[in-house]
Amino acid sequence: MCKSLNKSSSYFPALMLFLLLTLNVSATEEGLVQANISSIPSSKPYHYFVLPVPNFTISNQQGFELSQSGKILDFSASAHLSWPQAGGAKFYRGVLFKVEGLDTGELEIRWGKNLTKPNDGVKLEEALLVEANFTEKWLNSALYSPLIYNANNIDWGWFDNAYWRYAAYSGDEALIAELSKPKDPAKKTTLPSNSAAPWLYDRPYTFYQLYFKTADSRWKKTAHQKAQFFISQLDSNGDFSLKGSADLKYMLSAGLLIDYLFYPKLSTKLAIETMTPKGLKWPATYSTKLGFWTERHLSVALGLALNQWELDSTAQSLSRIEQLVSGIKQNLWVPAPGQGGCLKHSLKAHSNKNSQEMVCSPWMSALVVEQLWRYFWLTNDQQAAQLIVDFAEMLLQQGLYTVEYKGKTLYIPDYLVFFKKSIFQDRNSWTERQHACDVVGMVYKAVYLKRERGEDEFLLDLLGQELLKTCDGTMNKKGKTAAGQPAWALKPLRKFNWWFASNGSLTWILKQ
């Protein structure tokens, strides 16, 4: 299913792509992208729009020219986001344009060395911001790793189809209220506007990622609404007020960062910066002397560090990321050479069970892997790549079991891996199969990286195929009734985020 890459692929292997574009900026010295302006909100002589830019595409040594119907437009521009780099050329990530005489219809955006460069003088007037619609091809390469969307693909289209339909339900609070009424009328319906849990695993980011996959502005609008609601629920300490207490699990700012890309409001930037210190309190390395500790919280701390680096591109922010990645490597328990590894920690540190038995979690490791994957695509960091492979290969040794269901053998990832027989291990295949989808994303990231390096990934690929079958059986709704439903209900609501937020690149990998 996951074929080897070759030179005719639409994307070079990551290492070659990174070297080509960082060492030879002339590969993209001139270019053109088209946008469509669907409506103009006022009769003012000027309006604003934002250009999202794929990494390594337009350097800060280049400028722009805008035209509509053959007419060159006057504008000023400001680059409010750049792709973070440890050194070398700088590339635009988000450019805010203030344009005279902007109209509806097709807009041509050219870039080149001798054109008008952005400066820092443009300040957004939000009421005058217009929506610029870009092609799916442009947006597919403008997040982190490449994305695709094809719900009709015979092999893996069911995953993209499910992403869309669960999004249609998860983004419609009226529909949720209608279909999720509790049997007990005295209990309130769990809604994103009155409950904390639906926001776990970054609800705004999950919708934004679907926009990058599909280029459908519906998901951009939904994501923006969710991001702004999340910000409205941050209290004076920067904690998520719906939770009612400080909790690192809710300090999820990746969706806010993408919101700032498209809607560069100072309040959004300040919200991200307010949340960042929460992650700095998390230890860079695990110790049995620590109290509570899970891989999930580590993933949030790493995500916060990445978001801050993407926001300010400072050496200090990068240093925090490097400390966390180094801490993961330092604490990685490896059963034997070539057998992968995981972050062993005591059961007591993970739960309310008073036991010093050591455990690790495959699905929480998948959350860490997603942040490492993002860091890899930003930097080509080979240490991060190896850690992804290590986490996935651990599953070939420990952390899986099988069950027979409707004549099929299903591979199930353990919720927690115990390294010796334990009275606390209580396998429940009905609940644990719900994490097959996020774990398979971790496995296929490792398959991709091993193929990039010319290493044998046969067993990992087989494992990925088996977990994908479990994911299909858990997530996919089959039959004419399901096919006719534009929205698929799910419980709990946070499942939408944990299934899809860390799996944006899965179908792109499966296509290779």
Short mmCIF file of C-alpha atoms in Angstrom, two decimals:
data_model
loop_
_atom_site.label_atom_id
_atom_site.label_comp_id
_atom_site.label_asym_id
_atom_site.label_seq_id
_atom_site.Cartn_x
_atom_site.Cartn_y
_atom_site.Cartn_z
CA MET A 1 0.00 0.00 0.00
CA CYS A 2 2.83 2.39 0.84
CA LYS A 3 5.02 2.26 -2.29
CA SER A 4 8.67 3.30 -2.39
CA LEU A 5 9.39 6.88 -3.38
CA ASN A 6 11.12 7.60 -6.66
CA LYS A 7 12.44 10.63 -8.54
CA SER A 8 9.15 11.13 -10.35
CA SER A 9 7.28 11.63 -7.08
CA SER A 10 5.54 14.96 -6.58
CA TYR A 11 7.77 15.50 -3.56
CA PHE A 12 11.48 14.80 -3.21
CA PRO A 13 12.51 12.74 -0.19
CA ALA A 14 12.69 15.02 2.82
CA LEU A 15 16.48 15.21 3.05
CA MET A 16 16.93 16.06 -0.63
CA LEU A 17 14.11 18.59 -0.49
CA PHE A 18 15.62 20.25 2.56
CA LEU A 19 19.11 20.50 1.05
CA LEU A 20 17.92 21.67 -2.36
CA LEU A 21 15.75 24.45 -1.06
CA THR A 22 18.00 25.71 1.71
CA LEU A 23 21.17 25.72 -0.36
CA ASN A 24 19.69 26.88 -3.67
CA VAL A 25 17.08 29.59 -3.20
CA SER A 26 17.17 30.27 -6.95
CA ALA A 27 14.96 27.20 -7.39
CA THR A 28 12.02 29.44 -6.43
CA GLU A 29 13.36 32.92 -7.24
CA GLU A 30 10.30 33.70 -9.35
CA GLY A 31 6.83 32.29 -9.13
CA LEU A 32 3.11 32.80 -9.42
CA VAL A 33 0.16 31.67 -7.35
CA GLN A 34 -3.47 32.48 -7.97
CA ALA A 35 -6.12 33.23 -5.37
CA ASN A 36 -9.83 33.84 -5.67
CA ILE A 37 -11.45 36.71 -3.80
CA SER A 38 -15.06 35.67 -3.21
CA SER A 39 -16.42 38.88 -1.67
CA ILE A 40 -15.44 42.40 -0.61
CA PRO A 41 -16.84 43.45 2.80
CA SER A 42 -17.06 47.22 2.26
CA SER A 43 -16.79 50.09 -0.19
CA LYS A 44 -13.49 51.24 1.33
CA PRO A 45 -10.73 51.93 -1.21
CA TYR A 46 -8.45 49.31 0.35
CA HIS A 47 -8.78 45.84 1.86
CA TYR A 48 -6.53 43.17 3.38
CA PHE A 49 -5.82 39.55 2.62
CA VAL A 50 -3.32 36.96 3.88
CA LEU A 51 -1.07 34.77 1.75
CA PRO A 52 -0.06 31.47 3.46
CA VAL A 53 3.26 30.30 2.01
CA PRO A 54 4.69 26.74 1.90
CA ASN A 55 8.11 26.37 3.49
CA PHE A 56 11.21 27.00 1.34
CA THR A 57 9.10 28.75 -1.32
CA ILE A 58 9.51 32.55 -1.02
CA SER A 59 12.59 33.94 0.72
CA ASN A 60 12.73 37.26 2.52
CA GLN A 61 14.98 38.52 -0.28
CA GLN A 62 12.00 38.46 -2.62
CA GLY A 63 9.08 40.80 -3.14
CA PHE A 64 5.61 40.67 -4.69
CA GLU A 65 3.43 41.99 -7.50
CA LEU A 66 -0.38 41.79 -7.43
CA SER A 67 -2.68 42.01 -10.43
CA GLN A 68 -6.34 41.54 -11.34
CA SER A 69 -7.69 41.44 -14.91
CA GLY A 70 -4.29 42.52 -16.19
CA LYS A 71 -4.14 45.59 -13.89
CA ILE A 72 -1.25 45.98 -11.44
CA LEU A 73 -2.53 46.81 -7.94
CA ASP A 74 -0.94 49.15 -5.42
CA PHE A 75 -0.26 47.55 -2.05
CA SER A 76 1.85 47.48 1.07
CA ALA A 77 2.65 44.25 2.92
CA SER A 78 3.95 42.88 6.18
CA ALA A 79 5.35 39.41 6.91
CA HIS A 80 3.77 38.56 10.26
CA LEU A 81 5.11 34.98 10.25
CA SER A 82 8.30 33.43 8.91
CA TRP A 83 9.21 29.77 8.83
CA PRO A 84 11.61 29.18 11.74
CA GLN A 85 15.17 28.36 10.78
CA ALA A 86 18.20 27.54 12.90
CA GLY A 87 20.31 29.39 10.31
CA GLY A 88 20.54 30.20 6.62
CA ALA A 89 17.91 31.77 4.37
CA LYS A 90 14.62 32.98 5.85
CA PHE A 91 11.33 32.16 4.18
CA TYR A 92 7.93 33.81 4.46
CA ARG A 93 5.14 31.83 6.06
CA GLY A 94 2.36 34.42 6.31
CA VAL A 95 2.20 37.76 4.49
CA LEU A 96 -0.50 40.35 5.18
CA PHE A 97 -1.33 42.59 2.20
CA LYS A 98 -3.13 45.94 2.27
CA VAL A 99 -4.36 46.44 -1.30
CA GLU A 100 -5.85 49.41 -3.13
CA GLY A 101 -8.78 48.62 -5.42
CA LEU A 102 -9.02 44.93 -4.63
CA ASP A 103 -12.05 43.33 -6.29
CA THR A 104 -13.79 39.97 -6.36
CA GLY A 105 -12.49 37.35 -8.76
CA GLU A 106 -9.09 35.94 -9.61
CA LEU A 107 -6.01 37.57 -8.11
CA GLU A 108 -2.49 36.85 -9.38
CA ILE A 109 0.34 36.98 -6.86
CA ARG A 110 3.83 37.01 -8.35
CA TRP A 111 7.10 36.93 -6.44
CA GLY A 112 10.64 37.75 -7.46
CA LYS A 113 13.82 39.56 -6.41
CA ASN A 114 13.11 42.98 -7.86
CA LEU A 115 9.52 43.38 -6.64
CA THR A 116 8.00 45.17 -3.63
CA LYS A 117 9.15 43.59 -0.37
CA PRO A 118 7.07 43.40 2.81
CA ASN A 119 7.86 45.72 5.70
CA ASP A 120 6.58 45.97 9.25
CA GLY A 121 4.29 48.93 8.66
CA VAL A 122 0.98 47.17 7.93
CA LYS A 123 -1.50 46.78 10.77
CA LEU A 124 -4.64 44.75 10.22
CA GLU A 125 -8.10 46.35 10.31
CA GLU A 126 -10.02 43.14 10.86
CA ALA A 127 -13.33 44.36 9.41
CA LEU A 128 -11.58 44.91 6.07
CA LEU A 129 -9.97 41.47 5.83
CA VAL A 130 -11.19 39.49 2.82
CA GLU A 131 -11.03 35.74 2.36
CA ALA A 132 -8.54 34.70 -0.30
CA ASN A 133 -9.14 31.16 -1.52
CA PHE A 134 -6.16 29.11 -2.69
CA THR A 135 -5.92 25.85 -4.59
CA GLU A 136 -5.77 22.50 -2.85
CA LYS A 137 -2.31 21.91 -4.36
CA TRP A 138 -0.94 25.11 -2.76
CA LEU A 139 -2.48 24.45 0.64
CA ASN A 140 -1.46 20.77 0.65
CA SER A 141 2.18 21.86 0.99
CA ALA A 142 1.62 24.88 3.26
CA LEU A 143 1.22 23.21 6.67
CA TYR A 144 4.12 20.94 7.74
CA SER A 145 4.46 17.60 6.00
CA PRO A 146 2.65 17.24 2.66
CA LEU A 147 -1.09 16.54 2.76
CA ILE A 148 -3.64 15.14 0.34
CA TYR A 149 -7.39 14.54 0.34
CA ASN A 150 -9.10 11.93 -1.81
CA ALA A 151 -12.18 10.37 -0.26
CA ASN A 152 -12.69 8.25 -3.40
CA ASN A 153 -9.36 6.41 -3.26
CA ILE A 154 -10.11 2.69 -3.26
CA ASP A 155 -7.43 1.83 -0.67
CA TRP A 156 -7.46 4.62 1.88
CA GLY A 157 -10.19 7.08 0.83
CA TRP A 158 -12.35 5.86 3.72
CA PHE A 159 -10.02 7.69 6.11
CA ASP A 160 -10.38 11.07 4.37
CA ASN A 161 -14.10 10.47 3.99
CA ALA A 162 -14.40 9.79 7.72
CA TYR A 163 -12.35 12.91 8.55
CA TRP A 164 -14.83 15.07 6.61
CA ARG A 165 -17.99 13.49 8.00
CA TYR A 166 -16.88 13.48 11.62
CA ALA A 167 -15.83 17.11 11.15
CA ALA A 168 -19.31 17.94 9.86
CA TYR A 169 -20.73 16.63 13.12
CA SER A 170 -18.04 17.95 15.46
CA GLY A 171 -18.25 21.48 14.06
CA ASP A 172 -22.05 21.75 14.35
CA GLU A 173 -23.02 22.38 17.96
CA ALA A 174 -26.75 22.44 17.15
CA LEU A 175 -26.46 18.97 15.64
CA ILE A 176 -24.43 17.74 18.61
CA ALA A 177 -27.09 19.08 20.98
CA GLU A 178 -29.81 17.32 18.98
CA LEU A 179 -28.13 13.92 18.76
CA SER A 180 -26.31 13.77 22.10
CA LYS A 181 -29.02 14.41 24.66
CA PRO A 182 -28.39 12.30 27.78
CA LYS A 183 -31.08 9.81 28.78
CA ASP A 184 -31.30 11.50 32.17
CA PRO A 185 -32.98 14.91 31.57
CA ALA A 186 -31.34 16.22 34.75
CA LYS A 187 -27.92 15.94 33.11
CA LYS A 188 -26.62 18.55 30.72
CA THR A 189 -25.58 17.74 27.17
CA THR A 190 -21.82 17.75 26.72
CA LEU A 191 -21.10 20.52 24.22
CA PRO A 192 -17.88 22.25 23.18
CA SER A 193 -19.27 25.50 24.59
CA ASN A 194 -19.88 24.11 28.08
CA SER A 195 -17.28 21.35 28.54
CA ALA A 196 -13.52 21.15 28.58
CA ALA A 197 -12.97 17.62 27.25
CA PRO A 198 -13.99 18.28 23.60
CA TRP A 199 -10.98 20.63 23.35
CA LEU A 200 -8.38 18.01 24.21
CA TYR A 201 -5.89 17.16 21.42
CA ASP A 202 -6.36 20.61 19.84
CA ARG A 203 -9.81 21.05 18.34
CA PRO A 204 -8.99 24.23 16.32
CA TYR A 205 -5.91 22.61 14.77
CA THR A 206 -7.88 19.52 13.72
CA PHE A 207 -10.28 21.69 11.71
CA TYR A 208 -7.50 23.84 10.25
CA GLN A 209 -5.65 20.72 9.11
CA LEU A 210 -8.76 19.59 7.22
CA TYR A 211 -8.82 22.99 5.49
CA PHE A 212 -5.21 22.52 4.38
CA LYS A 213 -6.12 19.06 3.07
CA THR A 214 -9.28 20.08 1.19
CA ALA A 215 -9.02 23.84 0.53
CA ASP A 216 -12.69 24.02 1.53
CA SER A 217 -13.24 27.38 3.25
CA ARG A 218 -15.96 25.81 5.41
CA TRP A 219 -13.29 24.23 7.59
CA LYS A 220 -11.24 27.41 7.77
CA LYS A 221 -14.29 29.31 9.02
CA THR A 222 -15.07 26.58 11.56
CA ALA A 223 -11.46 26.44 12.76
CA HIS A 224 -11.34 30.22 13.20
CA GLN A 225 -14.51 30.17 15.28
CA LYS A 226 -13.12 27.39 17.47
CA ALA A 227 -9.78 29.15 17.92
CA GLN A 228 -11.38 32.41 18.95
CA PHE A 229 -13.74 30.66 21.36
CA PHE A 230 -10.79 28.84 22.93
CA ILE A 231 -9.00 32.17 23.42
CA SER A 232 -12.13 33.64 25.01
CA GLN A 233 -12.01 30.86 27.62
CA LEU A 234 -8.45 31.57 28.77
CA ASP A 235 -8.48 33.19 32.22
CA SER A 236 -6.12 35.86 33.53
CA ASN A 237 -3.53 33.16 34.35
CA GLY A 238 -3.68 31.73 30.84
CA ASP A 239 -5.53 28.57 31.98
CA PHE A 240 -8.55 27.09 30.22
CA SER A 241 -11.50 28.21 32.30
CA LEU A 242 -13.89 25.44 31.19
CA LYS A 243 -11.55 22.99 32.93
CA GLY A 244 -11.82 24.95 36.15
CA SER A 245 -8.18 24.51 37.13
CA ALA A 246 -4.68 24.69 35.72
CA ASP A 247 -4.08 21.68 33.46
CA LEU A 248 -1.23 21.37 30.97
CA LYS A 249 -3.31 18.99 28.80
CA TYR A 250 -5.37 21.98 27.64
CA MET A 251 -2.46 24.26 26.77
CA LEU A 252 -2.82 23.54 23.06
CA SER A 253 -1.71 26.44 20.90
CA ALA A 254 -0.94 24.89 17.49
CA GLY A 255 -4.45 25.72 16.28
CA LEU A 256 -4.06 29.26 17.60
CA LEU A 257 -0.79 29.62 15.70
CA ILE A 258 -2.50 28.71 12.43
CA ASP A 259 -5.32 31.08 13.34
CA TYR A 260 -2.74 33.83 13.72
CA LEU A 261 -1.37 32.90 10.30
CA PHE A 262 -4.72 33.63 8.63
CA TYR A 263 -6.03 36.29 11.05
CA PRO A 264 -2.98 38.15 12.40
CA LYS A 265 -4.54 39.69 15.51
CA LEU A 266 -2.32 40.79 18.37
CA SER A 267 -4.71 39.17 20.88
CA THR A 268 -4.12 35.75 19.30
CA LYS A 269 -0.36 36.14 19.42
CA LEU A 270 -0.54 37.23 23.06
CA ALA A 271 -2.69 34.19 23.91
CA ILE A 272 -0.02 31.85 22.51
CA GLU A 273 2.71 33.69 24.42
CA THR A 274 0.67 33.51 27.62
CA MET A 275 0.35 29.74 27.30
CA THR A 276 4.02 29.12 26.47
CA PRO A 277 5.38 29.37 30.06
CA LYS A 278 3.04 26.55 31.11
CA GLY A 279 5.13 24.16 29.05
CA LEU A 280 8.41 25.46 30.45
CA LYS A 281 7.45 24.03 33.84
CA TRP A 282 7.41 20.49 32.44
CA PRO A 283 10.70 18.63 33.07
CA ALA A 284 12.85 18.04 30.00
CA THR A 285 13.82 14.59 31.30
CA TYR A 286 11.91 11.96 33.25
CA SER A 287 13.02 10.75 36.66
CA THR A 288 11.44 8.24 39.02
CA LYS A 289 11.73 10.97 41.65
CA LEU A 290 9.10 12.99 39.80
CA GLY A 291 5.44 12.77 40.67
CA PHE A 292 2.82 12.78 37.92
CA TRP A 293 4.23 12.23 34.43
CA THR A 294 2.83 11.02 31.08
CA GLU A 295 3.93 11.08 27.44
CA ARG A 296 0.78 13.07 26.65
CA HIS A 297 1.92 15.96 28.82
CA LEU A 298 5.39 15.73 27.30
CA SER A 299 3.81 16.06 23.84
CA VAL A 300 1.97 19.21 24.95
CA ALA A 301 5.17 20.71 26.38
CA LEU A 302 7.00 19.96 23.13
CA GLY A 303 4.11 21.39 21.12
CA LEU A 304 4.13 24.62 23.13
CA ALA A 305 7.87 24.97 22.57
CA LEU A 306 7.48 24.41 18.82
CA ASN A 307 4.64 26.93 18.61
CA GLN A 308 6.68 29.60 20.36
CA TRP A 309 9.66 28.96 18.09
CA GLU A 310 7.42 29.21 15.05
CA LEU A 311 6.10 32.48 16.43
CA ASP A 312 9.39 34.20 17.28
CA SER A 313 12.20 32.15 15.61
CA THR A 314 14.53 32.86 18.54
CA ALA A 315 17.51 30.79 19.64
CA GLN A 316 16.00 30.61 23.13
CA SER A 317 12.81 28.97 21.84
CA LEU A 318 14.80 26.54 19.70
CA SER A 319 16.97 25.65 22.70
CA ARG A 320 13.89 24.57 24.66
CA ILE A 321 12.87 22.24 21.83
CA GLU A 322 16.36 20.78 21.67
CA GLN A 323 16.32 20.19 25.44
CA LEU A 324 13.05 18.26 25.20
CA VAL A 325 14.18 16.18 22.21
CA SER A 326 17.48 15.45 23.95
CA GLY A 327 15.55 14.47 27.09
CA ILE A 328 13.45 12.01 25.09
CA LYS A 329 16.58 10.41 23.67
CA GLN A 330 18.25 10.33 27.07
CA ASN A 331 15.28 8.61 28.71
CA LEU A 332 14.44 6.25 25.86
CA TRP A 333 14.42 2.69 27.18
CA VAL A 334 15.68 0.26 24.52
CA PRO A 335 15.04 -3.46 25.18
CA ALA A 336 17.78 -4.51 22.74
CA PRO A 337 19.62 -2.98 19.77
CA GLY A 338 17.30 -2.51 16.81
CA GLN A 339 14.16 -3.16 18.84
CA GLY A 340 12.97 0.40 19.25
CA GLY A 341 12.22 2.02 22.55
CA CYS A 342 9.75 3.90 24.71
CA LEU A 343 9.68 6.24 27.68
CA LYS A 344 9.32 3.99 30.70
CA HIS A 345 7.73 5.61 33.73
CA SER A 346 6.12 4.33 36.89
CA LEU A 347 2.43 3.43 36.89
CA LYS A 348 2.09 5.62 39.97
CA ALA A 349 3.38 8.59 37.96
CA HIS A 350 0.76 7.88 35.30
CA SER A 351 -2.35 7.06 37.30
CA ASN A 352 -3.80 6.78 40.79
CA LYS A 353 -2.56 3.21 41.12
CA ASN A 354 0.01 3.08 43.92
CA SER A 355 2.57 0.98 42.09
CA GLN A 356 6.17 1.44 41.04
CA GLU A 357 5.74 -0.94 38.10
CA MET A 358 7.07 0.58 34.89
CA VAL A 359 4.85 1.28 31.91
CA CYS A 360 4.69 3.22 28.67
CA SER A 361 1.78 4.13 26.43
CA PRO A 362 1.70 3.49 22.65
CA TRP A 363 -1.06 5.99 21.95
CA MET A 364 0.50 8.70 24.11
CA SER A 365 3.82 7.97 22.40
CA ALA A 366 1.99 8.66 19.11
CA LEU A 367 1.23 12.16 20.40
CA VAL A 368 4.93 12.73 21.05
CA VAL A 369 5.76 11.33 17.61
CA GLU A 370 3.46 13.84 15.91
CA GLN A 371 5.42 16.71 17.46
CA LEU A 372 8.72 15.07 16.48
CA TRP A 373 7.37 14.63 12.93
CA ARG A 374 6.49 18.30 12.77
CA TYR A 375 9.98 19.22 14.04
CA PHE A 376 11.56 16.89 11.49
CA TRP A 377 9.76 18.60 8.61
CA LEU A 378 10.79 22.02 9.92
CA THR A 379 14.47 21.14 10.42
CA ASN A 380 15.30 17.72 8.94
CA ASP A 381 16.55 16.82 12.43
CA GLN A 382 17.75 13.21 12.19
CA GLN A 383 17.61 12.65 15.93
CA ALA A 384 13.88 13.36 15.84
CA ALA A 385 13.51 11.03 12.86
CA GLN A 386 15.27 8.19 14.68
CA LEU A 387 13.11 8.65 17.76
CA ILE A 388 9.99 8.29 15.60
CA VAL A 389 11.36 5.01 14.26
CA ASP A 390 12.26 3.87 17.78
CA PHE A 391 8.77 4.48 19.14
CA ALA A 392 7.16 2.61 16.24
CA GLU A 393 9.56 -0.35 16.33
CA MET A 394 8.85 -0.85 20.01
CA LEU A 395 5.39 -2.05 18.96
CA LEU A 396 6.95 -4.93 17.04
CA GLN A 397 8.28 -6.22 20.38
CA GLN A 398 5.69 -5.22 22.99
CA GLY A 399 2.44 -3.32 23.24
CA LEU A 400 0.15 -5.29 20.90
CA TYR A 401 -2.31 -8.14 21.22
CA THR A 402 -4.88 -9.73 18.92
CA VAL A 403 -8.58 -10.54 19.21
CA GLU A 404 -10.95 -12.43 16.95
CA TYR A 405 -13.89 -10.33 15.82
CA LYS A 406 -16.44 -11.33 13.18
CA GLY A 407 -14.07 -13.86 11.66
CA LYS A 408 -11.15 -11.43 11.50
CA THR A 409 -8.00 -11.13 13.57
CA LEU A 410 -7.64 -7.57 14.84
CA TYR A 411 -4.37 -6.10 16.13
CA ILE A 412 -4.99 -3.93 19.20
CA PRO A 413 -2.48 -1.52 20.77
CA ASP A 414 -2.22 -1.68 24.54
CA TYR A 415 -3.39 1.39 26.40
CA LEU A 416 -0.40 0.83 28.69
CA VAL A 417 2.50 -1.54 28.10
CA PHE A 418 3.55 -3.50 31.19
CA PHE A 419 6.99 -5.14 31.05
CA LYS A 420 6.12 -8.02 33.33
CA LYS A 421 2.91 -9.69 34.42
CA SER A 422 0.85 -7.27 36.47
CA ILE A 423 -2.40 -7.34 38.40
CA PHE A 424 -3.04 -3.86 37.03
CA GLN A 425 -3.03 -4.82 33.35
CA ASP A 426 -6.66 -4.95 32.27
CA ARG A 427 -6.93 -5.25 28.52
CA ASN A 428 -10.21 -4.04 27.05
CA SER A 429 -10.24 -4.53 23.30
CA TRP A 430 -13.43 -2.47 22.86
CA THR A 431 -11.87 0.69 24.22
CA GLU A 432 -8.24 0.10 23.28
CA ARG A 433 -9.03 -0.43 19.58
CA GLN A 434 -10.17 3.21 19.58
CA HIS A 435 -6.48 4.15 19.58
CA ALA A 436 -5.49 2.01 16.60
CA CYS A 437 -5.91 5.02 14.30
CA ASP A 438 -3.47 7.30 16.10
CA VAL A 439 -0.99 4.47 16.65
CA VAL A 440 -1.06 3.50 12.95
CA GLY A 441 -0.14 7.09 12.11
CA MET A 442 2.97 6.70 14.25
CA VAL A 443 3.88 3.44 12.50
CA TYR A 444 3.50 4.81 8.99
CA LYS A 445 5.61 7.85 9.81
CA ALA A 446 8.37 5.40 10.74
CA VAL A 447 7.78 3.39 7.55
CA TYR A 448 8.20 6.57 5.50
CA LEU A 449 11.40 7.57 7.31
CA LYS A 450 12.96 4.12 7.01
CA ARG A 451 12.26 4.05 3.28
CA GLU A 452 13.78 7.50 2.95
CA ARG A 453 16.97 6.13 4.48
CA GLY A 454 16.97 2.92 2.45
CA GLU A 455 16.37 0.74 5.52
CA ASP A 456 14.26 -2.39 5.77
CA GLU A 457 10.74 -1.47 6.84
CA PHE A 458 8.97 -4.70 5.82
CA LEU A 459 7.80 -5.73 9.31
CA LEU A 460 6.75 -2.18 10.23
CA ASP A 461 4.73 -1.94 7.03
CA LEU A 462 2.98 -5.23 7.80
CA LEU A 463 2.20 -3.95 11.29
CA GLY A 464 0.86 -0.71 9.80
CA GLN A 465 -1.43 -2.64 7.44
CA GLU A 466 -2.88 -4.66 10.32
CA LEU A 467 -3.45 -1.61 12.52
CA LEU A 468 -5.04 0.17 9.57
CA LYS A 469 -7.58 -2.67 9.33
CA THR A 470 -8.41 -2.18 13.01
CA CYS A 471 -8.70 1.57 12.46
CA ASP A 472 -10.98 0.99 9.47
CA GLY A 473 -13.24 -1.28 11.48
CA THR A 474 -13.38 1.20 14.35
CA MET A 475 -13.73 4.52 12.52
CA ASN A 476 -15.33 3.78 9.17
CA LYS A 477 -19.11 3.56 8.86
CA LYS A 478 -20.14 1.38 5.94
CA GLY A 479 -23.34 0.82 3.98
CA LYS A 480 -25.84 2.95 2.10
CA THR A 481 -27.24 4.56 5.25
CA ALA A 482 -23.83 5.83 6.35
CA ALA A 483 -22.92 6.89 2.82
CA GLY A 484 -26.01 9.06 2.67
CA GLN A 485 -25.25 10.86 5.93
CA PRO A 486 -23.23 14.09 5.54
CA ALA A 487 -22.28 14.01 9.24
CA TRP A 488 -21.28 11.06 11.41
CA ALA A 489 -21.90 11.33 15.14
CA LEU A 490 -19.23 10.21 17.61
CA LYS A 491 -18.66 9.99 21.35
CA PRO A 492 -16.76 11.27 23.17
CA LEU A 493 -16.34 14.50 21.21
CA ARG A 494 -12.60 14.62 21.86
CA LYS A 495 -12.22 11.46 19.77
CA PHE A 496 -12.46 13.60 16.62
CA ASN A 497 -9.26 15.36 17.66
CA TRP A 498 -7.32 12.32 18.83
CA TRP A 499 -8.19 10.38 15.67
CA PHE A 500 -7.27 13.08 13.19
CA ALA A 501 -5.07 15.86 14.66
CA SER A 502 -1.94 13.70 14.54
CA ASN A 503 -2.88 11.98 11.27
CA GLY A 504 -2.98 14.74 8.68
CA SER A 505 -0.13 13.21 6.69
CA LEU A 506 -1.34 9.60 6.91
CA THR A 507 -3.08 9.41 3.52
CA TRP A 508 -0.19 11.20 1.81
CA ILE A 509 2.19 8.56 3.18
CA LEU A 510 -0.16 5.77 2.12
CA LYS A 511 -0.18 7.15 -1.43
CA GLN A 512 3.61 7.00 -1.83
#
